[in-house]
């Protein structure tokens, strides 16, 4: 067979460019096919936080950490409902992703606690995902790696028991191996309904942060399925809490100044809980919703402090929890207001007796500037005791990351429904289904996954296609 390339990479985002660069460096000829008119994907749009343990950046900042600690945390958070070999590999090699970015010119001033562990592991790339995307793109250009933009791969070629290329734009391109790095599925309502029903349940208000990357449509799943790939990680993506007051806005953090209750009138988490847990907790409440309750004084004084919305030091602040916007939505009826908490309860369908009891406990603590029950760590605790009162509905309706995708082994080889690897097919990044587990461990898991497993895919695919002793079905040139 005549091969056009050693390796074809499908999707030129973070994982794709990384895999291509590593495979190219090892000596393989590589082609990147990208559906969009530009490289970068969601990685380019991202906050640029990378989850990693044992990095030189942590060391410089005096943070003690080890891959074992990261492994233990992720496995425990997921109640062991995730694959140890994948999490072991991720934990042990995550630091390489950060060191590699540093070697390409990225800078890190902040490493933040982005999950619910005590160790800061969220490496905040200066300039966010834009920096990562640009550094990778420039490196791809500098290395002379061939790239075809506006080229959406529609089919995988499969011959002699092996994936041997792709079909795109009416053309067959042959390669000794293919790496799927097509990202998530957040922009496809059909794929969301099938693979992320707990997000899709919120109907019209569902929004994926991937919106500006138009081909984040789950193509990797469809391509993998054509050759028998196992699809795993169904309904395990990251959902972020949102009041949906600003259309299509990326919201990850709730303000600490309000009290959040479910329809039973009970609080169920510290209001500013990290998004590693907050969206999941809201989805688990009756009716998969919650209400943020506050009073007039809190609206004026609390909403003036925007620090809560930028824990990753990006310089961007939330628009949603702004006094003017909230008043506007009192006018549109989206936010309820009344002179008593009982009336607010009735308007929202909240148990009024429970809401009163919850507010009394909350207020008693707030007057002492503490939260003894849910241990909310806030710059200031506001009692809710001055009419008028307000209620805003909050749902976990923003998709931060999808996790359904093809199954792989720890070397990024795609597995079929029987658990065997599919010769010639590799995958990395958000299109892989077995990396995230049931819980998003913390800010940085998405980019961390893309870069870490992108590097592994690049190494492994190069090893395979450049081997002197070819695998069955793979002819040497
Ligand atoms: C606004 C935003 C903020 C985020 N912030 C963070 C953060 O700070 N930290 C974090 O860890 N995660 C974050 N995430 C998630 C993270 O960005 C992604 O999980 C990760 O970057 C995915 O990388 P990837 O390489 O797998 O996919 P992508 O970078 O999305 O790349 C996939 C590429 O494949 C292309 N493609 C798709 N289908 C085809 C096809 N059939 N043929 C050819 N090309 C195709 C797409 O056009 C795209 O360019 C954020 C996401 C967004 C959108």
Short mmCIF file of C-alpha atoms and ligand atoms in Angstrom, two decimals:
data_model
loop_
_atom_site.label_atom_id
_atom_site.label_comp_id
_atom_site.label_asym_id
_atom_site.label_seq_id
_atom_site.Cartn_x
_atom_site.Cartn_y
_atom_site.Cartn_z
CA UNK A 1 0.00 0.00 0.00
CA UNK A 2 1.19 3.52 -0.72
CA UNK A 3 0.99 5.63 2.38
CA UNK A 4 0.57 9.40 2.07
CA UNK A 5 1.85 9.91 5.66
CA UNK A 6 3.07 7.86 8.56
CA UNK A 7 0.48 9.47 10.81
CA UNK A 8 -2.73 11.41 10.24
CA UNK A 9 -3.97 13.46 13.20
CA UNK A 10 -7.70 14.21 13.08
CA UNK A 11 -8.32 17.55 14.83
CA UNK A 12 -5.80 20.33 15.36
CA UNK A 13 -6.57 21.38 18.94
CA UNK A 14 -4.37 20.94 22.00
CA UNK A 15 -4.11 17.16 21.91
CA UNK A 16 -3.81 17.04 18.12
CA UNK A 17 -1.04 19.60 17.75
CA UNK A 18 0.80 18.04 20.69
CA UNK A 19 0.59 14.51 19.26
CA UNK A 20 1.67 15.79 15.85
CA UNK A 21 4.67 17.65 17.26
CA UNK A 22 5.86 14.71 19.34
CA UNK A 23 5.42 12.21 16.48
CA UNK A 24 7.18 14.57 14.08
CA UNK A 25 10.08 15.02 16.49
CA UNK A 26 10.44 11.24 16.67
CA UNK A 27 10.83 11.14 12.90
CA UNK A 28 7.32 10.36 11.60
CA UNK A 29 5.75 12.22 8.68
CA UNK A 30 2.55 13.78 9.99
CA UNK A 31 -0.52 15.45 8.54
CA UNK A 32 -3.01 17.37 10.72
CA UNK A 33 -6.56 17.58 9.35
CA UNK A 34 -8.63 20.30 11.00
CA UNK A 35 -12.33 20.89 10.31
CA UNK A 36 -12.26 24.52 11.38
CA UNK A 37 -10.62 27.39 9.51
CA UNK A 38 -7.97 27.65 12.22
CA UNK A 39 -6.00 25.46 14.58
CA UNK A 40 -6.61 25.54 18.33
CA UNK A 41 -10.06 24.13 19.08
CA UNK A 42 -11.37 24.46 22.64
CA UNK A 43 -7.79 24.54 23.90
CA UNK A 44 -7.29 27.95 22.32
CA UNK A 45 -10.52 29.22 23.93
CA UNK A 46 -9.79 27.76 27.33
CA UNK A 47 -8.78 29.38 30.60
CA UNK A 48 -5.41 27.69 30.06
CA UNK A 49 -5.37 26.05 33.48
CA UNK A 50 -3.39 22.78 33.47
CA UNK A 51 -3.87 20.20 36.24
CA UNK A 52 -0.51 18.69 37.13
CA UNK A 53 1.55 17.40 40.06
CA UNK A 54 5.24 17.56 40.84
CA UNK A 55 6.11 20.43 38.49
CA UNK A 56 9.05 22.82 38.64
CA UNK A 57 6.49 25.63 38.88
CA UNK A 58 4.99 24.17 42.07
CA UNK A 59 8.48 23.68 43.46
CA UNK A 60 9.41 27.28 42.79
CA UNK A 61 6.25 28.42 44.59
CA UNK A 62 7.03 26.17 47.57
CA UNK A 63 4.17 23.74 46.89
CA UNK A 64 4.95 20.18 47.88
CA UNK A 65 3.23 17.66 45.67
CA UNK A 66 3.70 14.25 44.10
CA UNK A 67 2.07 12.24 41.30
CA UNK A 68 1.06 9.69 43.97
CA UNK A 69 -0.88 12.39 45.85
CA UNK A 70 -2.65 13.41 42.63
CA UNK A 71 -3.47 9.78 41.86
CA UNK A 72 -4.83 9.20 45.37
CA UNK A 73 -6.98 12.34 45.17
CA UNK A 74 -8.50 11.58 41.76
CA UNK A 75 -9.18 7.95 42.61
CA UNK A 76 -10.78 8.88 45.95
CA UNK A 77 -12.89 11.72 44.49
CA UNK A 78 -14.16 9.26 41.92
CA UNK A 79 -14.84 6.58 44.53
CA UNK A 80 -12.58 4.34 42.42
CA UNK A 81 -15.07 4.47 39.55
CA UNK A 82 -12.33 5.32 37.11
CA UNK A 83 -9.43 3.39 35.63
CA UNK A 84 -6.32 3.22 37.83
CA UNK A 85 -3.94 2.66 34.89
CA UNK A 86 -5.20 5.80 33.13
CA UNK A 87 -5.13 7.94 36.28
CA UNK A 88 -1.69 6.58 37.20
CA UNK A 89 -0.36 7.52 33.77
CA UNK A 90 -2.03 10.92 33.87
CA UNK A 91 -0.70 11.67 37.35
CA UNK A 92 2.84 10.52 36.58
CA UNK A 93 3.11 12.36 33.27
CA UNK A 94 1.03 15.48 33.94
CA UNK A 95 4.09 17.50 34.97
CA UNK A 96 5.61 16.95 31.52
CA UNK A 97 2.75 18.92 29.99
CA UNK A 98 3.58 21.96 32.10
CA UNK A 99 7.35 21.61 31.60
CA UNK A 100 6.79 21.34 27.87
CA UNK A 101 4.68 24.50 27.84
CA UNK A 102 7.37 26.26 29.83
CA UNK A 103 9.98 25.12 27.29
CA UNK A 104 7.84 26.61 24.52
CA UNK A 105 7.68 29.94 26.36
CA UNK A 106 4.58 29.77 28.62
CA UNK A 107 4.73 31.52 32.00
CA UNK A 108 3.13 30.55 35.30
CA UNK A 109 2.70 32.92 38.21
CA UNK A 110 -0.19 31.14 39.88
CA UNK A 111 -0.90 27.56 40.81
CA UNK A 112 -4.36 27.38 42.40
CA UNK A 113 -6.47 24.88 44.31
CA UNK A 114 -8.80 24.18 41.42
CA UNK A 115 -10.44 21.06 42.79
CA UNK A 116 -11.36 19.97 46.28
CA UNK A 117 -7.93 18.74 47.26
CA UNK A 118 -5.74 20.70 49.67
CA UNK A 119 -2.83 20.87 47.20
CA UNK A 120 -2.74 23.58 44.51
CA UNK A 121 -2.40 21.85 41.12
CA UNK A 122 -4.18 24.21 38.71
CA UNK A 123 -1.35 25.81 36.73
CA UNK A 124 -2.69 29.10 35.35
CA UNK A 125 -1.02 29.81 32.02
CA UNK A 126 -0.37 33.52 31.61
CA UNK A 127 -2.52 34.62 28.68
CA UNK A 128 -4.81 31.59 29.21
CA UNK A 129 -5.63 29.10 26.44
CA UNK A 130 -4.78 31.67 23.81
CA UNK A 131 -1.13 31.41 24.84
CA UNK A 132 -1.16 27.60 24.72
CA UNK A 133 -2.92 27.58 21.35
CA UNK A 134 -0.58 30.13 19.82
CA UNK A 135 2.58 28.46 21.16
CA UNK A 136 1.49 25.11 19.73
CA UNK A 137 0.40 26.61 16.43
CA UNK A 138 3.69 28.45 16.02
CA UNK A 139 5.62 25.29 16.81
CA UNK A 140 3.61 23.29 14.27
CA UNK A 141 4.44 25.99 11.71
CA UNK A 142 8.11 26.14 12.70
CA UNK A 143 8.44 22.36 12.40
CA UNK A 144 6.87 22.46 8.95
CA UNK A 145 4.13 19.99 9.87
CA UNK A 146 1.60 19.74 7.07
CA UNK A 147 -1.85 21.01 8.01
CA UNK A 148 -5.12 21.05 6.10
CA UNK A 149 -7.72 23.46 7.49
CA UNK A 150 -11.45 23.37 6.67
CA UNK A 151 -11.09 19.61 6.28
CA UNK A 152 -13.59 17.61 8.31
CA UNK A 153 -12.81 13.91 8.42
CA UNK A 154 -15.94 11.89 7.67
CA UNK A 155 -14.73 8.29 7.73
CA UNK A 156 -11.85 6.10 8.79
CA UNK A 157 -10.33 3.73 6.24
CA UNK A 158 -10.00 0.19 7.49
CA UNK A 159 -8.15 -2.53 5.57
CA UNK A 160 -6.35 -5.75 6.52
CA UNK A 161 -7.72 -5.47 10.06
CA UNK A 162 -6.15 -2.06 10.58
CA UNK A 163 -7.10 1.60 10.40
CA UNK A 164 -5.08 2.87 7.48
CA UNK A 165 -6.28 6.39 6.77
CA UNK A 166 -9.22 8.73 6.52
CA UNK A 167 -11.78 10.02 4.06
CA UNK A 168 -12.37 13.77 3.92
CA UNK A 169 -13.67 16.11 1.25
CA UNK A 170 -14.14 13.25 -1.21
CA UNK A 171 -10.50 12.13 -0.91
CA UNK A 172 -8.95 9.02 0.69
CA UNK A 173 -5.69 9.72 2.50
CA UNK A 174 -3.64 6.72 3.63
CA UNK A 175 -1.49 6.57 6.74
CA UNK A 176 0.10 3.86 8.82
CA UNK A 177 -1.87 5.08 11.81
CA UNK A 178 -4.50 7.66 12.75
CA UNK A 179 -4.79 9.68 15.96
CA UNK A 180 -8.27 10.91 16.90
CA UNK A 181 -8.13 14.25 18.69
CA UNK A 182 -11.47 15.78 17.73
CA UNK A 183 -12.31 17.15 21.19
CA UNK A 184 -15.67 16.93 22.92
CA UNK A 185 -19.30 16.90 21.81
CA UNK A 186 -20.68 19.92 23.64
CA UNK A 187 -22.01 21.77 20.59
CA UNK A 188 -24.22 18.95 19.30
CA UNK A 189 -27.69 18.78 20.89
CA UNK A 190 -28.17 15.25 19.53
CA UNK A 191 -24.89 13.98 20.93
CA UNK A 192 -25.57 15.77 24.24
CA UNK A 193 -28.92 14.02 24.57
CA UNK A 194 -27.32 10.64 23.93
CA UNK A 195 -24.04 11.00 25.78
CA UNK A 196 -24.64 13.71 28.41
CA UNK A 197 -28.32 13.47 29.43
CA UNK A 198 -27.83 15.06 32.86
CA UNK A 199 -26.74 18.25 31.10
CA UNK A 200 -29.23 17.94 28.23
CA UNK A 201 -32.13 17.72 30.72
CA UNK A 202 -31.99 21.51 31.09
CA UNK A 203 -33.32 21.96 27.55
CA UNK A 204 -33.12 25.34 25.87
CA UNK A 205 -30.84 26.94 28.43
CA UNK A 206 -28.04 24.40 27.95
CA UNK A 207 -24.91 26.06 26.70
CA UNK A 208 -21.49 24.56 26.01
CA UNK A 209 -18.45 26.71 26.65
CA UNK A 210 -17.08 25.23 23.41
CA UNK A 211 -19.53 27.37 21.40
CA UNK A 212 -16.83 29.31 19.54
CA UNK A 213 -15.18 26.10 18.35
CA UNK A 214 -17.91 25.04 15.92
CA UNK A 215 -16.75 21.48 15.22
CA UNK A 216 -16.85 20.26 18.80
CA UNK A 217 -19.61 17.89 17.72
CA UNK A 218 -18.50 14.46 18.90
CA UNK A 219 -17.02 13.36 15.57
CA UNK A 220 -14.39 11.24 17.32
CA UNK A 221 -17.15 9.05 18.75
CA UNK A 222 -18.76 8.60 15.34
CA UNK A 223 -15.43 7.87 13.64
CA UNK A 224 -14.45 5.42 16.37
CA UNK A 225 -17.79 3.66 16.22
CA UNK A 226 -17.27 3.00 12.49
CA UNK A 227 -14.43 0.66 13.37
CA UNK A 228 -15.99 -0.87 16.47
CA UNK A 229 -14.54 1.37 19.21
CA UNK A 230 -16.01 1.04 22.68
CA UNK A 231 -17.67 4.28 23.83
CA UNK A 232 -17.35 4.97 27.51
CA UNK A 233 -17.64 7.84 30.03
CA UNK A 234 -21.31 8.40 29.19
CA UNK A 235 -22.97 11.15 31.24
CA UNK A 236 -19.84 12.03 33.18
CA UNK A 237 -18.88 15.48 31.88
CA UNK A 238 -18.43 18.70 33.80
CA UNK A 239 -21.53 20.82 34.38
CA UNK A 240 -21.20 24.34 35.71
CA UNK A 241 -23.83 26.26 37.69
CA UNK A 242 -25.56 29.11 35.92
CA UNK A 243 -28.43 31.53 36.40
CA UNK A 244 -28.61 31.78 32.59
CA UNK A 245 -29.16 35.55 32.81
CA UNK A 246 -26.47 36.34 30.26
CA UNK A 247 -26.96 34.30 27.10
CA UNK A 248 -24.04 32.05 26.24
CA UNK A 249 -21.83 33.14 29.08
CA UNK A 250 -19.17 30.97 30.65
CA UNK A 251 -19.99 30.80 34.34
CA UNK A 252 -18.20 28.59 36.73
CA UNK A 253 -18.40 30.25 40.11
CA UNK A 254 -21.37 31.23 42.25
CA UNK A 255 -21.12 34.31 44.47
CA UNK A 256 -20.48 33.72 48.17
CA UNK A 257 -22.90 36.44 49.23
CA UNK A 258 -26.13 34.57 48.58
CA UNK A 259 -27.77 31.57 50.25
CA UNK A 260 -28.45 28.62 47.95
CA UNK A 261 -31.33 26.28 48.77
CA UNK A 262 -33.12 23.45 47.04
CA UNK A 263 -36.90 23.28 46.65
CA UNK A 264 -37.08 21.51 50.00
CA UNK A 265 -35.76 24.72 51.52
CA UNK A 266 -32.42 23.20 52.55
CA UNK A 267 -28.89 24.29 51.83
CA UNK A 268 -26.76 21.50 50.36
CA UNK A 269 -23.27 22.93 49.77
CA UNK A 270 -21.20 26.00 50.55
CA UNK A 271 -22.48 28.44 47.94
CA UNK A 272 -19.00 29.05 46.53
CA UNK A 273 -18.02 25.37 46.39
CA UNK A 274 -15.47 24.65 43.63
CA UNK A 275 -16.95 23.72 40.27
CA UNK A 276 -15.34 20.33 40.65
CA UNK A 277 -18.39 19.55 42.79
CA UNK A 278 -20.98 22.36 42.58
CA UNK A 279 -22.73 21.51 39.30
CA UNK A 280 -23.02 17.84 40.17
CA UNK A 281 -24.50 18.72 43.57
CA UNK A 282 -27.10 21.02 42.02
CA UNK A 283 -28.10 18.34 39.50
CA UNK A 284 -28.64 15.92 42.37
CA UNK A 285 -31.22 18.20 44.07
CA UNK A 286 -34.98 17.66 43.57
CA UNK A 287 -35.92 19.01 40.14
CA UNK A 288 -32.18 19.44 39.40
CA UNK A 289 -32.35 23.08 40.43
CA UNK A 290 -31.60 25.44 43.27
CA UNK A 291 -32.44 29.02 44.24
CA UNK A 292 -30.06 31.76 45.25
CA UNK A 293 -31.73 33.87 47.96
CA UNK A 294 -30.57 37.30 49.09
CA UNK A 295 -31.91 40.63 50.28
CA UNK A 296 -31.67 44.24 49.12
CA UNK A 297 -28.65 45.13 51.26
CA UNK A 298 -26.74 42.08 50.09
CA UNK A 299 -27.54 42.85 46.47
CA UNK A 300 -26.01 46.29 46.79
CA UNK A 301 -23.02 45.50 48.99
CA UNK A 302 -22.29 41.86 48.14
CA UNK A 303 -22.46 42.18 44.38
CA UNK A 304 -19.89 44.98 44.40
CA UNK A 305 -17.17 42.45 45.25
CA UNK A 306 -16.37 40.52 42.07
CA UNK A 307 -13.29 38.68 43.31
CA UNK A 308 -15.12 35.38 43.63
CA UNK A 309 -15.52 35.10 39.86
CA UNK A 310 -11.83 35.22 38.97
CA UNK A 311 -9.99 32.71 41.16
CA UNK A 312 -7.65 31.89 38.27
CA UNK A 313 -6.46 35.49 37.92
CA UNK A 314 -7.52 35.96 34.30
CA UNK A 315 -8.70 39.54 34.82
CA UNK A 316 -12.23 38.63 33.67
CA UNK A 317 -15.18 39.08 36.02
CA UNK A 318 -18.70 37.69 36.06
CA UNK A 319 -21.40 39.70 34.37
CA UNK A 320 -24.25 37.64 35.75
CA UNK A 321 -23.99 38.57 39.39
CA UNK A 322 -24.04 42.26 38.68
CA UNK A 323 -26.50 44.53 40.51
CA UNK A 324 -27.83 46.21 37.35
CA UNK A 325 -28.36 42.93 35.55
CA UNK A 326 -30.15 41.43 38.53
CA UNK A 327 -32.46 44.45 38.74
CA UNK A 328 -33.11 44.18 35.02
CA UNK A 329 -34.22 40.58 35.47
CA UNK A 330 -36.46 41.50 38.35
CA UNK A 331 -38.19 43.53 35.66
CA UNK A 332 -38.34 40.61 33.21
CA UNK A 333 -39.68 38.29 35.92
CA UNK A 334 -36.69 35.92 35.72
CA UNK A 335 -35.76 36.94 39.25
CA UNK A 336 -38.49 36.84 41.85
CA UNK A 337 -38.84 39.50 44.49
CA UNK A 338 -41.14 39.89 47.50
CA UNK A 339 -41.36 41.47 50.93
CA UNK A 340 -41.24 38.22 52.88
CA UNK A 341 -39.29 34.98 52.56
CA UNK A 342 -42.59 33.08 52.69
CA UNK A 343 -43.81 34.86 49.56
CA UNK A 344 -40.50 34.17 47.82
CA UNK A 345 -40.86 30.49 48.80
CA UNK A 346 -44.36 30.30 47.31
CA UNK A 347 -43.30 32.01 44.08
CA UNK A 348 -40.48 29.47 43.57
CA UNK A 349 -42.22 26.35 44.88
CA UNK A 350 -39.87 26.11 47.86
CA UNK A 351 -41.01 24.62 51.17
CA UNK A 352 -41.76 27.86 53.10
CA UNK A 353 -41.36 26.47 56.63
CA UNK A 354 -38.01 24.92 55.80
CA UNK A 355 -36.83 28.08 54.05
CA UNK A 356 -37.69 30.14 57.12
CA UNK A 357 -35.82 27.70 59.43
CA UNK A 358 -32.81 27.55 57.09
CA UNK A 359 -32.67 31.35 56.83
CA UNK A 360 -32.84 31.72 60.62
CA UNK A 361 -29.85 29.39 61.12
CA UNK A 362 -27.99 31.03 58.24
CA UNK A 363 -28.64 34.52 59.60
CA UNK A 364 -27.62 33.65 63.16
CA UNK A 365 -24.26 32.52 61.79
CA UNK A 366 -23.93 35.38 59.31
CA UNK A 367 -24.35 37.96 62.07
CA UNK A 368 -21.21 36.41 63.59
CA UNK A 369 -19.59 36.38 60.13
CA UNK A 370 -19.36 32.56 60.06
CA UNK A 371 -21.06 29.56 58.48
CA UNK A 372 -20.86 26.79 61.04
CA UNK A 373 -23.08 24.37 59.15
CA UNK A 374 -21.71 24.39 55.56
CA UNK A 375 -18.36 26.03 56.30
CA UNK A 376 -18.59 28.59 53.52
CA UNK A 377 -15.32 30.46 53.33
CA UNK A 378 -16.45 33.96 52.31
CA UNK A 379 -14.86 37.41 52.65
CA UNK A 380 -18.06 38.46 54.41
CA UNK A 381 -21.27 36.67 55.42
CA UNK A 382 -24.49 38.57 54.72
CA UNK A 383 -27.65 37.88 56.76
CA UNK A 384 -30.85 37.84 54.72
CA UNK A 385 -33.11 40.01 56.83
CA UNK A 386 -34.04 43.24 55.04
CA UNK A 387 -36.91 43.32 52.54
CA UNK A 388 -37.22 43.17 49.65
CA UNK A 389 -35.97 39.61 49.17
CA UNK A 390 -34.84 38.11 45.87
CA UNK A 391 -34.63 34.59 44.42
CA UNK A 392 -32.76 33.51 41.31
CA UNK A 393 -33.00 30.03 39.87
CA UNK A 394 -29.67 28.27 39.37
CA UNK A 395 -29.17 25.15 37.26
CA UNK A 396 -26.13 23.18 36.25
CA UNK A 397 -26.82 23.96 32.62
CA UNK A 398 -23.44 25.06 31.30
CA UNK A 399 -21.30 22.29 29.84
CA UNK A 400 -17.67 22.85 30.76
CA UNK A 401 -16.38 19.61 29.36
CA UNK A 402 -17.84 16.43 27.93
CA UNK A 403 -16.39 13.09 28.84
CA UNK A 404 -18.03 10.46 26.70
CA UNK A 405 -15.66 9.14 24.08
CA UNK A 406 -13.62 6.27 22.80
CA UNK A 407 -12.01 3.88 25.23
CA UNK A 408 -8.22 3.67 25.21
CA UNK A 409 -5.49 1.80 27.00
CA UNK A 410 -2.84 3.70 28.91
CA UNK A 411 -0.74 3.99 25.73
CA UNK A 412 -3.66 5.78 23.96
CA UNK A 413 -4.49 2.82 21.68
CA UNK A 414 -8.25 2.74 21.06
CA UNK A 415 -10.07 -0.31 22.37
CA UNK A 416 -12.97 -2.09 20.72
CA UNK A 417 -16.12 -3.39 22.40
CA UNK A 418 -14.32 -6.58 23.40
CA UNK A 419 -11.50 -4.69 25.04
CA UNK A 420 -8.96 -5.44 22.29
CA UNK A 421 -7.00 -2.58 20.76
CA UNK A 422 -7.93 -1.55 17.22
CA UNK A 423 -4.72 -1.68 15.17
CA UNK A 424 -3.71 1.68 13.74
CA UNK A 425 -6.03 3.81 15.90
CA UNK A 426 -4.95 6.10 18.74
CA UNK A 427 -6.86 8.84 20.58
CA UNK A 428 -6.18 11.62 23.07
CA UNK A 429 -7.91 14.58 24.68
CA UNK A 430 -11.60 15.27 25.22
CA UNK A 431 -12.66 12.66 22.65
CA UNK A 432 -11.45 9.95 25.00
CA UNK A 433 -14.05 8.54 27.39
CA UNK A 434 -12.05 6.93 30.18
CA UNK A 435 -9.91 9.77 31.50
CA UNK A 436 -12.19 11.99 33.49
CA UNK A 437 -14.15 9.54 35.61
CA UNK A 438 -17.39 10.43 37.37
CA UNK A 439 -16.10 13.73 38.73
CA UNK A 440 -14.10 16.51 37.14
CA UNK A 441 -11.17 16.54 39.53
CA UNK A 442 -10.43 20.22 39.16
CA UNK A 443 -9.78 23.12 36.80
CA UNK A 444 -7.05 22.03 34.42
CA UNK A 445 -8.18 18.43 33.84
CA UNK A 446 -9.25 19.18 30.26
CA UNK A 447 -6.12 20.87 29.00
CA UNK A 448 -3.99 18.64 31.23
CA UNK A 449 -5.56 15.58 29.64
CA UNK A 450 -5.16 16.98 26.11
CA UNK A 451 -1.48 17.83 26.51
CA UNK A 452 -0.47 14.81 28.61
CA UNK A 453 -2.20 12.16 26.54
CA UNK A 454 -1.43 14.11 23.34
CA UNK A 455 2.25 13.65 24.15
CA UNK A 456 1.78 9.95 24.89
CA UNK A 457 -0.20 9.46 21.65
CA UNK A 458 2.58 11.17 19.68
CA UNK A 459 5.27 8.96 21.23
CA UNK A 460 3.33 5.72 20.88
CA UNK A 461 2.13 6.27 17.33
CA UNK A 462 5.65 7.20 16.21
CA UNK A 463 7.08 4.11 17.90
CA UNK A 464 4.57 1.95 16.11
CA UNK A 465 4.82 3.37 12.62
CA UNK A 466 8.62 3.67 12.68
CA UNK A 467 9.23 0.18 14.11
CA UNK A 468 11.60 -2.02 12.09
CA UNK A 469 9.43 -4.99 12.86
CA UNK A 470 5.98 -3.91 11.66
CA UNK A 471 2.76 -5.06 13.27
CA UNK A 472 0.39 -7.34 11.29
CA UNK A 473 -1.41 -5.40 8.57
CA UNK A 474 1.15 -2.61 8.61
CA UNK A 475 3.43 -2.79 5.62
CA UNK A 476 6.67 -0.90 5.70
CA UNK A 477 7.19 1.66 2.96
C1 LIG B 1 -14.09 28.51 27.23
C2 LIG B 1 -13.42 27.26 27.73
C3 LIG B 1 -12.64 27.32 28.87
C4 LIG B 1 -11.98 26.17 29.32
N1 LIG B 1 -11.09 26.29 30.33
C5 LIG B 1 -10.34 25.22 30.67
C6 LIG B 1 -9.24 25.34 31.55
O1 LIG B 1 -8.87 26.44 31.97
N2 LIG B 1 -8.56 24.22 31.89
C7 LIG B 1 -8.90 22.98 31.40
O2 LIG B 1 -8.25 22.01 31.73
N3 LIG B 1 -9.90 22.84 30.51
C8 LIG B 1 -10.59 23.92 30.11
N4 LIG B 1 -11.55 23.78 29.15
C9 LIG B 1 -11.71 22.45 28.51
C10 LIG B 1 -10.49 22.20 27.59
O3 LIG B 1 -10.24 23.35 26.84
C11 LIG B 1 -10.70 21.02 26.67
O4 LIG B 1 -11.11 19.87 27.37
C12 LIG B 1 -9.41 20.65 25.95
O5 LIG B 1 -8.73 21.80 25.51
C13 LIG B 1 -9.73 19.75 24.78
O6 LIG B 1 -8.57 19.61 24.00
P1 LIG B 1 -8.63 18.65 22.73
O7 LIG B 1 -7.33 18.78 22.06
O8 LIG B 1 -9.10 17.32 23.12
O9 LIG B 1 -9.78 19.28 21.83
P2 LIG B 1 -9.83 20.69 21.13
O10 LIG B 1 -8.76 21.58 21.59
O11 LIG B 1 -11.23 21.14 21.23
O12 LIG B 1 -9.50 20.34 19.62
C14 LIG B 1 -10.33 19.51 18.84
C15 LIG B 1 -10.19 19.94 17.40
O13 LIG B 1 -10.71 18.94 16.54
C16 LIG B 1 -11.38 19.56 15.46
N5 LIG B 1 -12.30 18.58 14.86
C17 LIG B 1 -13.46 18.11 15.38
N6 LIG B 1 -14.00 17.20 14.56
C18 LIG B 1 -13.17 17.09 13.50
C19 LIG B 1 -13.19 16.30 12.31
N7 LIG B 1 -14.18 15.42 12.03
N8 LIG B 1 -12.17 16.44 11.41
C20 LIG B 1 -11.16 17.33 11.64
N9 LIG B 1 -11.11 18.10 12.75
C21 LIG B 1 -12.09 17.97 13.68
C22 LIG B 1 -12.04 20.76 16.10
O14 LIG B 1 -12.40 21.74 15.16
C23 LIG B 1 -10.96 21.22 17.08
O15 LIG B 1 -10.10 22.17 16.50
C24 LIG B 1 -12.18 24.93 28.66
C25 LIG B 1 -12.96 24.87 27.51
C26 LIG B 1 -13.53 26.03 27.02
C27 LIG B 1 -14.24 25.97 25.70
#
